[in-house]
Structures are given as C-alpha cells and as structure tokens.
Short mmCIF file of C-alpha atoms and ligand atoms in Angstrom, two decimals:
data_model
loop_
_atom_site.label_atom_id
_atom_site.label_comp_id
_atom_site.label_asym_id
_atom_site.label_seq_id
_atom_site.Cartn_x
_atom_site.Cartn_y
_atom_site.Cartn_z
CA MET G 13 -8.99 -24.25 -19.07
CA MET G 14 -9.72 -20.40 -18.33
CA SER G 15 -6.73 -18.95 -17.15
CA LYS G 16 -6.87 -16.66 -13.97
CA LYS G 17 -6.94 -13.32 -13.88
CA ILE G 18 -3.98 -11.28 -13.07
CA LEU G 19 -3.98 -9.28 -9.81
CA LEU G 20 -1.09 -6.65 -9.16
CA THR G 21 -0.57 -4.64 -6.48
CA GLY G 22 2.24 -2.56 -4.78
CA ASP G 23 3.84 -0.93 -1.67
CA ARG G 24 6.36 1.83 -1.23
CA PRO G 25 9.51 0.71 0.51
CA THR G 26 9.72 3.77 2.66
CA GLY G 27 9.09 2.32 6.00
CA LYS G 28 7.42 -0.83 7.99
CA LEU G 29 3.87 -1.32 7.31
CA HIS G 30 1.41 -0.47 9.77
CA LEU G 31 -2.02 -0.97 10.99
CA GLY G 32 -3.39 1.70 8.46
CA HIS G 33 -2.05 -0.30 5.81
CA TYR G 34 -3.46 -3.35 7.25
CA ALA G 35 -7.04 -2.14 7.30
CA GLY G 36 -6.80 -0.09 3.95
CA SER G 37 -5.31 -2.60 1.83
CA LEU G 38 -3.62 -5.35 3.25
CA LYS G 39 -6.34 -7.34 4.71
CA LYS G 40 -8.08 -7.23 1.15
CA ARG G 41 -5.04 -8.34 -0.28
CA LEU G 42 -4.75 -11.35 1.98
CA GLU G 43 -8.25 -12.32 1.26
CA ILE G 44 -8.52 -12.36 -2.54
CA TYR G 45 -4.99 -12.88 -3.58
CA GLU G 46 -5.28 -16.54 -3.88
CA GLN G 47 -8.09 -16.62 -6.55
CA TYR G 48 -5.95 -14.96 -8.99
CA GLU G 49 -2.46 -14.88 -10.76
CA SER G 50 -0.97 -12.47 -8.32
CA TYR G 51 1.94 -10.07 -8.30
CA ILE G 52 3.18 -7.83 -5.53
CA MET G 53 5.74 -5.38 -6.37
CA VAL G 54 7.82 -3.53 -4.13
CA ALA G 55 7.73 0.14 -5.87
CA ASP G 56 11.30 0.96 -5.32
CA VAL G 57 11.06 3.54 -8.37
CA GLN G 58 8.25 5.37 -7.12
CA ALA G 59 9.58 5.53 -3.43
CA LEU G 60 12.42 7.37 -4.93
CA THR G 61 10.14 10.18 -6.63
CA ASP G 62 10.05 11.84 -3.23
CA ASN G 63 13.15 9.98 -1.66
CA PHE G 64 15.51 10.46 -4.26
CA ASN G 65 17.63 12.02 -1.62
CA ASN G 66 17.59 9.14 0.81
CA PRO G 67 18.29 6.01 -1.39
CA GLN G 68 19.71 4.05 1.30
CA LYS G 69 16.08 4.41 3.34
CA VAL G 70 14.54 2.77 0.17
CA ARG G 71 17.12 0.33 -0.10
CA ASP G 72 16.64 -0.77 3.70
CA ASN G 73 12.74 -0.82 3.61
CA VAL G 74 12.81 -3.27 0.33
CA PHE G 75 13.48 -6.06 2.90
CA GLU G 76 10.99 -4.60 5.23
CA VAL G 77 7.98 -4.37 3.28
CA VAL G 78 8.36 -8.04 1.77
CA ALA G 79 8.98 -9.13 5.38
CA ASP G 80 5.82 -7.61 6.29
CA ASN G 81 3.90 -9.17 3.53
CA LEU G 82 5.24 -12.61 4.48
CA ALA G 83 4.54 -12.09 8.19
CA ILE G 84 0.84 -11.35 7.47
CA GLY G 85 0.47 -14.41 5.88
CA ILE G 86 1.05 -13.88 1.98
CA ASP G 87 2.47 -17.18 0.58
CA PRO G 88 5.37 -16.75 -1.62
CA ASN G 89 4.46 -19.79 -3.68
CA LYS G 90 1.23 -18.60 -4.57
CA ALA G 91 2.19 -14.77 -5.32
CA THR G 92 5.15 -13.88 -7.33
CA PHE G 93 7.29 -10.65 -5.48
CA PHE G 94 9.43 -8.58 -7.55
CA ILE G 95 11.27 -5.08 -7.23
CA GLN G 96 10.04 -2.55 -9.37
CA SER G 97 13.17 -0.99 -10.67
CA GLU G 98 14.43 -4.64 -11.77
CA ILE G 99 11.71 -4.64 -14.52
CA PRO G 100 13.13 -2.24 -17.25
CA GLN G 101 9.83 -2.68 -19.40
CA ILE G 102 8.02 -0.53 -16.84
CA ALA G 103 10.34 2.30 -17.38
CA GLU G 104 10.04 1.74 -21.17
CA LEU G 105 6.21 1.69 -20.99
CA THR G 106 6.16 4.89 -18.63
CA VAL G 107 7.96 6.85 -21.54
CA PHE G 108 5.48 5.49 -24.14
CA PHE G 109 2.64 6.53 -21.81
CA SER G 110 3.71 9.79 -21.11
CA ASN G 111 2.46 11.11 -24.27
CA LEU G 112 -0.95 10.31 -23.48
CA VAL G 113 -1.56 12.24 -20.34
CA THR G 114 -1.69 15.79 -20.30
CA ILE G 115 0.35 18.15 -17.62
CA SER G 116 -3.09 19.62 -16.50
CA GLU G 117 -4.82 16.27 -15.94
CA LEU G 118 -1.52 15.21 -13.64
CA LYS G 119 -1.73 18.31 -11.71
CA ARG G 120 -5.30 17.83 -11.01
CA ASN G 121 -4.79 14.18 -9.45
CA PRO G 122 -6.29 14.71 -5.86
CA THR G 123 -3.77 12.36 -4.34
CA VAL G 124 -0.68 14.05 -5.99
CA LYS G 125 -2.28 17.44 -4.76
CA THR G 126 -2.19 16.37 -1.17
CA GLU G 127 1.14 14.67 -1.43
CA ILE G 128 2.89 17.75 -2.69
CA LYS G 129 1.59 19.81 -0.03
CA GLU G 130 2.54 17.44 2.47
CA LYS G 131 6.00 17.51 1.15
CA GLU G 132 6.57 21.24 1.06
CA ARG G 133 10.11 20.47 2.58
CA ILE G 134 11.13 18.87 -0.78
CA PHE G 135 8.79 20.20 -3.36
CA GLY G 136 8.63 23.90 -2.00
CA HIS G 137 5.77 25.90 -0.20
CA GLU G 138 4.15 26.78 -3.45
CA GLY G 139 5.32 23.26 -5.27
CA GLU G 140 8.00 25.63 -7.12
CA HIS G 141 10.46 22.34 -6.87
CA LEU G 142 7.94 20.09 -7.86
CA THR G 143 10.09 17.36 -9.98
CA PHE G 144 8.90 15.89 -13.22
CA GLY G 145 9.43 12.63 -11.62
CA PHE G 146 7.09 13.12 -8.66
CA LEU G 147 4.18 14.89 -11.26
CA GLY G 148 4.39 12.07 -13.29
CA TYR G 149 4.47 8.88 -10.94
CA PRO G 150 0.68 8.22 -11.84
CA VAL G 151 1.80 7.68 -15.32
CA SER G 152 4.77 5.04 -13.94
CA GLN G 153 2.02 3.55 -11.87
CA ALA G 154 -0.25 2.90 -15.02
CA ALA G 155 2.75 1.15 -16.39
CA ASP G 156 3.21 -0.82 -13.39
CA ILE G 157 -0.23 -2.26 -13.54
CA THR G 158 -0.43 -2.63 -17.37
CA PHE G 159 2.82 -4.28 -18.34
CA ILE G 160 1.76 -7.46 -17.18
CA ASN G 161 -2.00 -7.16 -18.13
CA ALA G 162 -3.14 -6.87 -14.49
CA GLU G 163 -6.80 -6.45 -14.28
CA VAL G 164 -7.35 -6.51 -10.38
CA VAL G 165 -5.78 -4.07 -8.26
CA PRO G 166 -6.54 -4.09 -4.54
CA VAL G 167 -5.74 -0.57 -3.09
CA GLY G 168 -6.35 1.76 -0.55
CA GLU G 169 -9.04 4.45 -1.10
CA ASP G 170 -6.60 7.04 -1.97
CA GLN G 171 -5.13 5.18 -5.07
CA LYS G 172 -8.71 5.72 -6.87
CA PRO G 173 -7.53 8.52 -8.81
CA MET G 174 -4.52 6.36 -10.41
CA LEU G 175 -6.71 3.61 -11.50
CA GLU G 176 -9.02 6.36 -13.27
CA LEU G 177 -5.98 7.46 -15.07
CA THR G 178 -4.43 4.04 -15.87
CA ARG G 179 -7.94 3.11 -17.56
CA GLN G 180 -7.88 6.43 -19.31
CA ILE G 181 -4.48 6.06 -20.49
CA VAL G 182 -5.49 2.14 -21.60
CA ARG G 183 -8.61 3.63 -23.37
CA LYS G 184 -6.45 5.97 -25.51
CA PHE G 185 -3.71 3.49 -26.14
CA ASN G 186 -6.01 1.16 -27.41
CA ASN G 187 -7.89 3.68 -29.57
CA LEU G 188 -4.43 4.62 -31.26
CA TYR G 189 -2.33 1.69 -31.79
CA GLY G 190 -5.11 -1.22 -31.43
CA GLN G 191 -6.38 -3.20 -28.57
CA THR G 192 -3.16 -3.96 -26.32
CA PHE G 193 -4.29 -3.59 -22.87
CA LYS G 194 -7.31 -4.57 -20.32
CA GLU G 195 -8.84 -2.05 -18.38
CA PRO G 196 -7.94 -2.62 -14.59
CA LYS G 197 -10.39 -2.19 -11.58
CA GLU G 198 -9.51 -1.21 -7.94
CA VAL G 199 -10.76 -3.62 -5.16
CA LEU G 200 -11.09 -1.31 -1.92
CA ASP G 201 -11.52 -2.34 1.47
CA ASN G 202 -14.27 -0.61 3.53
CA ILE G 203 -11.97 1.10 6.20
CA SER G 204 -10.59 4.13 4.13
CA ARG G 205 -8.33 5.96 6.60
CA LEU G 206 -7.04 5.13 9.34
CA GLN G 207 -5.97 8.12 12.00
CA GLY G 208 -2.76 7.57 14.03
CA LEU G 209 -2.26 8.01 17.64
CA ASP G 210 -2.32 11.83 17.12
CA GLY G 211 -5.55 12.17 15.08
CA LYS G 212 -3.81 12.83 11.97
CA LYS G 213 -3.80 10.13 8.85
CA MET G 214 -1.69 7.21 10.25
CA SER G 215 1.43 7.62 8.28
CA LYS G 216 5.23 6.44 8.87
CA SER G 217 6.38 10.10 8.08
CA LEU G 218 4.25 11.44 10.88
CA ASN G 219 5.43 9.00 13.70
CA ASN G 220 1.99 8.37 14.89
CA ALA G 221 1.51 4.41 13.66
CA ILE G 222 1.23 1.15 15.07
CA TYR G 223 3.36 -1.32 13.26
CA LEU G 224 2.70 -4.75 12.24
CA SER G 225 5.83 -5.42 13.78
CA ASP G 226 5.50 -3.59 16.92
CA SER G 227 6.35 -5.52 20.35
CA ARG G 228 4.14 -5.53 23.41
CA GLU G 229 6.03 -3.11 25.30
CA GLU G 230 5.72 -0.35 22.19
CA ILE G 231 2.04 -0.93 21.88
CA GLU G 232 1.71 -0.24 25.18
CA LYS G 233 3.62 2.82 25.38
CA LYS G 234 1.74 4.08 22.43
CA ILE G 235 -1.73 3.26 23.40
CA ARG G 236 -1.12 4.43 26.82
CA LYS G 237 -0.30 7.91 25.71
CA ALA G 238 -3.06 8.08 23.05
CA VAL G 239 -5.00 11.12 23.31
CA THR G 240 -8.46 10.89 24.62
CA ASP G 241 -10.79 13.24 26.19
CA SER G 242 -12.09 13.67 29.85
CA GLU G 243 -15.54 12.06 29.55
CA ASN G 244 -14.43 8.74 30.55
CA LYS G 245 -17.20 7.02 28.36
CA VAL G 246 -16.52 4.98 25.49
CA TYR G 247 -18.69 5.58 22.53
CA PHE G 248 -18.46 6.33 18.65
CA ASP G 249 -18.58 9.96 17.88
CA PRO G 250 -15.62 10.96 15.26
CA GLU G 251 -16.50 14.60 15.92
CA LYS G 252 -16.98 15.26 19.38
CA LYS G 253 -14.71 12.64 20.46
CA PRO G 254 -12.10 11.94 17.70
CA GLY G 255 -9.42 10.32 20.04
CA VAL G 256 -11.43 7.73 21.64
CA SER G 257 -13.47 7.00 18.18
CA ASN G 258 -10.33 6.26 16.72
CA LEU G 259 -9.19 3.82 19.38
CA MET G 260 -12.50 2.26 18.94
CA THR G 261 -11.62 1.75 15.15
CA TYR G 262 -8.33 -0.21 16.12
CA TYR G 263 -10.48 -2.33 18.56
CA GLN G 264 -12.87 -3.05 15.78
CA ILE G 265 -9.95 -3.89 13.23
CA VAL G 266 -8.41 -6.34 15.87
CA SER G 267 -11.48 -7.70 17.53
CA GLY G 268 -13.93 -7.99 14.77
CA LYS G 269 -16.70 -6.46 16.87
CA SER G 270 -18.84 -3.49 16.06
CA TYR G 271 -18.99 -0.02 17.63
CA ASN G 272 -22.05 -1.08 19.32
CA GLU G 273 -20.74 -3.96 20.55
CA ILE G 274 -17.57 -2.41 21.41
CA GLU G 275 -19.61 0.48 23.34
CA ASP G 276 -21.94 -2.28 25.30
CA GLU G 277 -18.56 -3.90 26.22
CA PHE G 278 -17.24 -1.00 28.01
CA LYS G 279 -20.34 0.58 29.16
CA ASP G 280 -19.55 0.33 32.78
CA ILE G 281 -15.65 1.37 33.06
CA LYS G 282 -14.87 3.98 35.25
CA TYR G 283 -11.61 5.45 33.46
CA TYR G 284 -10.44 5.03 29.61
CA ILE G 285 -7.31 3.09 30.85
CA GLU G 286 -9.81 0.07 31.39
CA PHE G 287 -10.57 0.28 27.71
CA LYS G 288 -6.95 0.94 26.79
CA GLU G 289 -5.94 -2.06 28.60
CA LYS G 290 -7.93 -4.31 26.76
CA LEU G 291 -6.95 -2.85 23.47
CA ILE G 292 -3.61 -3.20 24.22
CA ASP G 293 -4.16 -7.03 24.89
CA LYS G 294 -6.25 -7.20 21.57
CA LEU G 295 -3.49 -5.52 19.64
CA ASP G 296 -0.93 -7.61 21.01
CA HIS G 297 -2.93 -10.91 20.43
CA PHE G 298 -3.85 -9.80 17.03
CA LEU G 299 0.03 -8.93 15.98
CA LYS G 300 1.51 -11.64 17.71
CA PRO G 301 1.27 -14.18 14.89
CA PHE G 302 2.69 -11.57 12.51
CA ARG G 303 5.57 -10.87 14.85
CA GLU G 304 6.56 -14.57 14.98
CA ARG G 305 6.55 -15.26 11.22
CA ARG G 306 8.26 -12.25 10.56
CA ARG G 307 11.18 -13.37 12.94
CA GLU G 308 11.92 -16.14 10.73
CA PHE G 309 12.44 -13.82 7.92
CA GLU G 310 14.77 -11.52 10.14
CA ASN G 311 16.93 -14.28 11.43
CA ASN G 312 17.18 -15.55 7.61
CA PRO G 313 17.00 -12.48 5.15
CA GLU G 314 18.28 -14.61 2.30
CA LYS G 315 14.84 -16.16 2.14
CA VAL G 316 13.40 -12.85 1.52
CA TRP G 317 15.99 -12.07 -1.15
CA LYS G 318 15.39 -15.55 -2.71
CA VAL G 319 11.57 -14.76 -3.32
CA LEU G 320 12.42 -11.37 -4.83
CA ARG G 321 15.17 -12.92 -7.26
CA GLU G 322 12.95 -15.88 -8.43
CA GLY G 323 10.09 -13.30 -8.91
CA LYS G 324 12.40 -10.95 -11.09
CA GLU G 325 12.95 -13.95 -13.40
CA LYS G 326 9.57 -14.80 -13.78
CA VAL G 327 8.31 -11.42 -14.46
CA LEU G 328 11.06 -10.46 -16.88
CA LYS G 329 9.96 -13.42 -19.15
CA LYS G 330 6.32 -11.92 -19.13
CA ALA G 331 7.39 -8.30 -19.63
CA GLU G 332 9.68 -9.36 -22.49
CA GLU G 333 6.80 -11.09 -24.02
CA ASN G 334 4.27 -8.25 -23.46
CA MET G 335 6.58 -5.49 -24.64
CA LYS G 336 6.92 -7.46 -28.28
CA ILE G 337 3.12 -6.90 -28.64
CA ILE G 338 3.16 -3.43 -27.36
CA ARG G 339 5.94 -2.29 -29.77
CA LYS G 340 4.46 -4.05 -32.51
CA ASN G 341 1.16 -2.17 -32.28
CA MET G 342 3.31 1.23 -31.64
CA LYS G 343 4.89 0.33 -34.78
CA ILE G 344 8.46 0.44 -33.16
CA ASP G 345 9.12 -3.29 -33.46
CA TYR G 346 12.05 -2.73 -35.94
CA PHE G 347 14.20 -5.72 -35.31
CA LEU G 348 11.63 -8.06 -33.75
N1 LIG M 418 1.01 4.09 -4.96
C1 LIG M 418 0.92 3.03 -4.25
C2 LIG M 418 0.80 3.09 -3.00
O1 LIG M 418 1.42 4.34 -2.41
C3 LIG M 418 1.81 1.89 -4.36
C4 LIG M 418 1.99 1.36 -5.98
C5 LIG M 418 2.88 1.85 -6.66
C6 LIG M 418 0.80 0.45 -6.52
N2 LIG M 418 2.68 1.13 -7.88
C7 LIG M 418 1.47 0.31 -7.96
C8 LIG M 418 -0.30 0.21 -6.08
C9 LIG M 418 0.59 -0.23 -8.68
C10 LIG M 418 -0.99 -0.69 -6.90
C11 LIG M 418 -0.37 -1.13 -8.08
O2 LIG M 418 0.56 2.73 -1.83
#
C-alpha cells in the first residue's frame, strides 16, 4: 500500500481569519486536505517575530485561528492541528538550516521586503531596527515544512518565495549531508490577493477586512460604507472602478458567479445600494454555517485545546523519528 503524501500548512495567530484568507488559501486547503496526511500548524513562533512585544495577542489568537479552521469545516479527525512552539525540533532544524542560507538571499526575499516596509513602526524607517528573527523567519518556515517531510503546501501567492527558499535549502542539505528531505511544492488558489474595504490589501492590521466570524450586522455596516464611485453601474474594471470591482470579487467568491454573470444580474439597477444589499445577503448566507459551527467551539473552548494537545503528541513522535535521521546525516548523532 502506498502511503499518502504529507501536506502541511500554517496560519500566524495574529487575528481572526478573513475573506482574503479564505479566497487566497483556506478554500484550496479545504478542497484538498483529505487527499493527504494533513497537518495544520499554528505558527506562533513566526507570529512572535513581529509581535514579540505583544505575546498576549499571539496567545489569544491561537484559539481563534484554530476555531476558524474548524468553522470552515476542516475535520480534526482528518487533519492534525498543532502549535509550532510545542515542537522543539522545528527550532533545532532552523539552526541547522541557518548555515545554508546567506544574508543577501534573505534580504532579497520580496515578501519579507514588503513586510519590513509595512512594519516600519517596529523595524524602523530604513529597517535599522530589523531583527535577526524577522529577517530569518523564512528559514524557520523551511524547517516547519521539512521537519515532517511535507511535500504539499497550500498557501497564498505571497508565500511562493518561502517555498522557493525551502527547495533551495533542501537541495543544499541533501547535497552536503546525503538525501534527507523531499522538495515541497506550493499549491496556490487562483484569487491571489483580495483587497479590503478601503482598496488596500485585506489585512487584519489595516482594519479593512470581512472576518469569517462577522455577524450580519457587522457585514452590513462594512459593506454599506465600502467606497464605490458615482456611476451607479456594476461592471468589472479594477483600474477605473477599483471599489466596485473589488465588491464584485467578494460577490464572485460567495456566489460562485463570474464577473459577466454579476454584471448581467445588476445591469438594471439605479443605485449601488441595490447591489450592496444583495452582496450583504450573499455574504451573510455564505458565512452563516461558519458562524454556527464556530459557536460550538466558542462555547466549548476545551474542544479546541484537546485537538491541539492530541496533535502535539502525534507530531512530536514523528519529529523525534525524523530528527534522528537528520542528526545521523549531519554526523551529530553522538549518543543515538
Ligand atoms: N507564513 C505563513 C503566512 O503568513 C504561515 C506559515 C508559517 C506557513 N509556517 C508555514 C505556511 C509553513 C505554510 C507552511 O501565512
């Protein structure tokens, strides 16, 4: 019998998950995770690289991101959830990998570059307060993926550079120390980056997101005040009509309709509010089952912690086994 390939993916616990996460990675995750031996990691160590001054926020959001994953319908009996910091072998492997990456490779990483700019409050205007930990988090992410020999990694478009670096590290490691790791591949969804209600990238930090756990009232408030234009015509033109086009993308995600079908549906409207009201209904309808499933975990948080505790036990065993092989190949297996 062929054993299943291993899938691993992760979420940073820095806030609740939103529609951008859904369109960019969760939808794909949900579609494919049952075909593999799947692991979903709560990346608390990675979250701390830019939230080291706010550990309570990271702590609180561990529960939230797992609840969100369970709410969208990931079955904890078919995927293993665990917390990154509970697996010391990941930190250990990060140290070993750090010899195989140059500082200039890390400085060239486009995703990290953008993040450093966005986080100038912590890292300084010119990156003069950039930490070793933040610059190096892609190395740690390579360890997240390889410590368990994952081959399939469903992620958003912005994570492509991390997977490229991981493959590069794997090749270098295998060349130097003998065949040890498999080369992982990203699995992307087609909607790469969803904009928030203000036209900027949808993001927890920019406060412009529709959360998977939003109530109907919250959705109403947000959509009603979403920026449009004065034309009162629904058609897709992200250059000329960024606001309306973005709302059409939300509509597309929650209704499954194409842009053409959406244009056709609203060709006779007089005011955008008619489109917005319909969008509110569709969003509400779409998120309702998530909210209902989430409520069960909000009322019984110990269910979430049980999933995480059991996941930890299972993953630790695998990590210990794999670390024996890694240490042997690196000739640091002194007392094994
Ligand atoms: N960097 C990912 C994000 O910001 C989270 C993450 C951490 C991850 N480790 C991972 C994703 C390993 C896939 C595999 O969304």
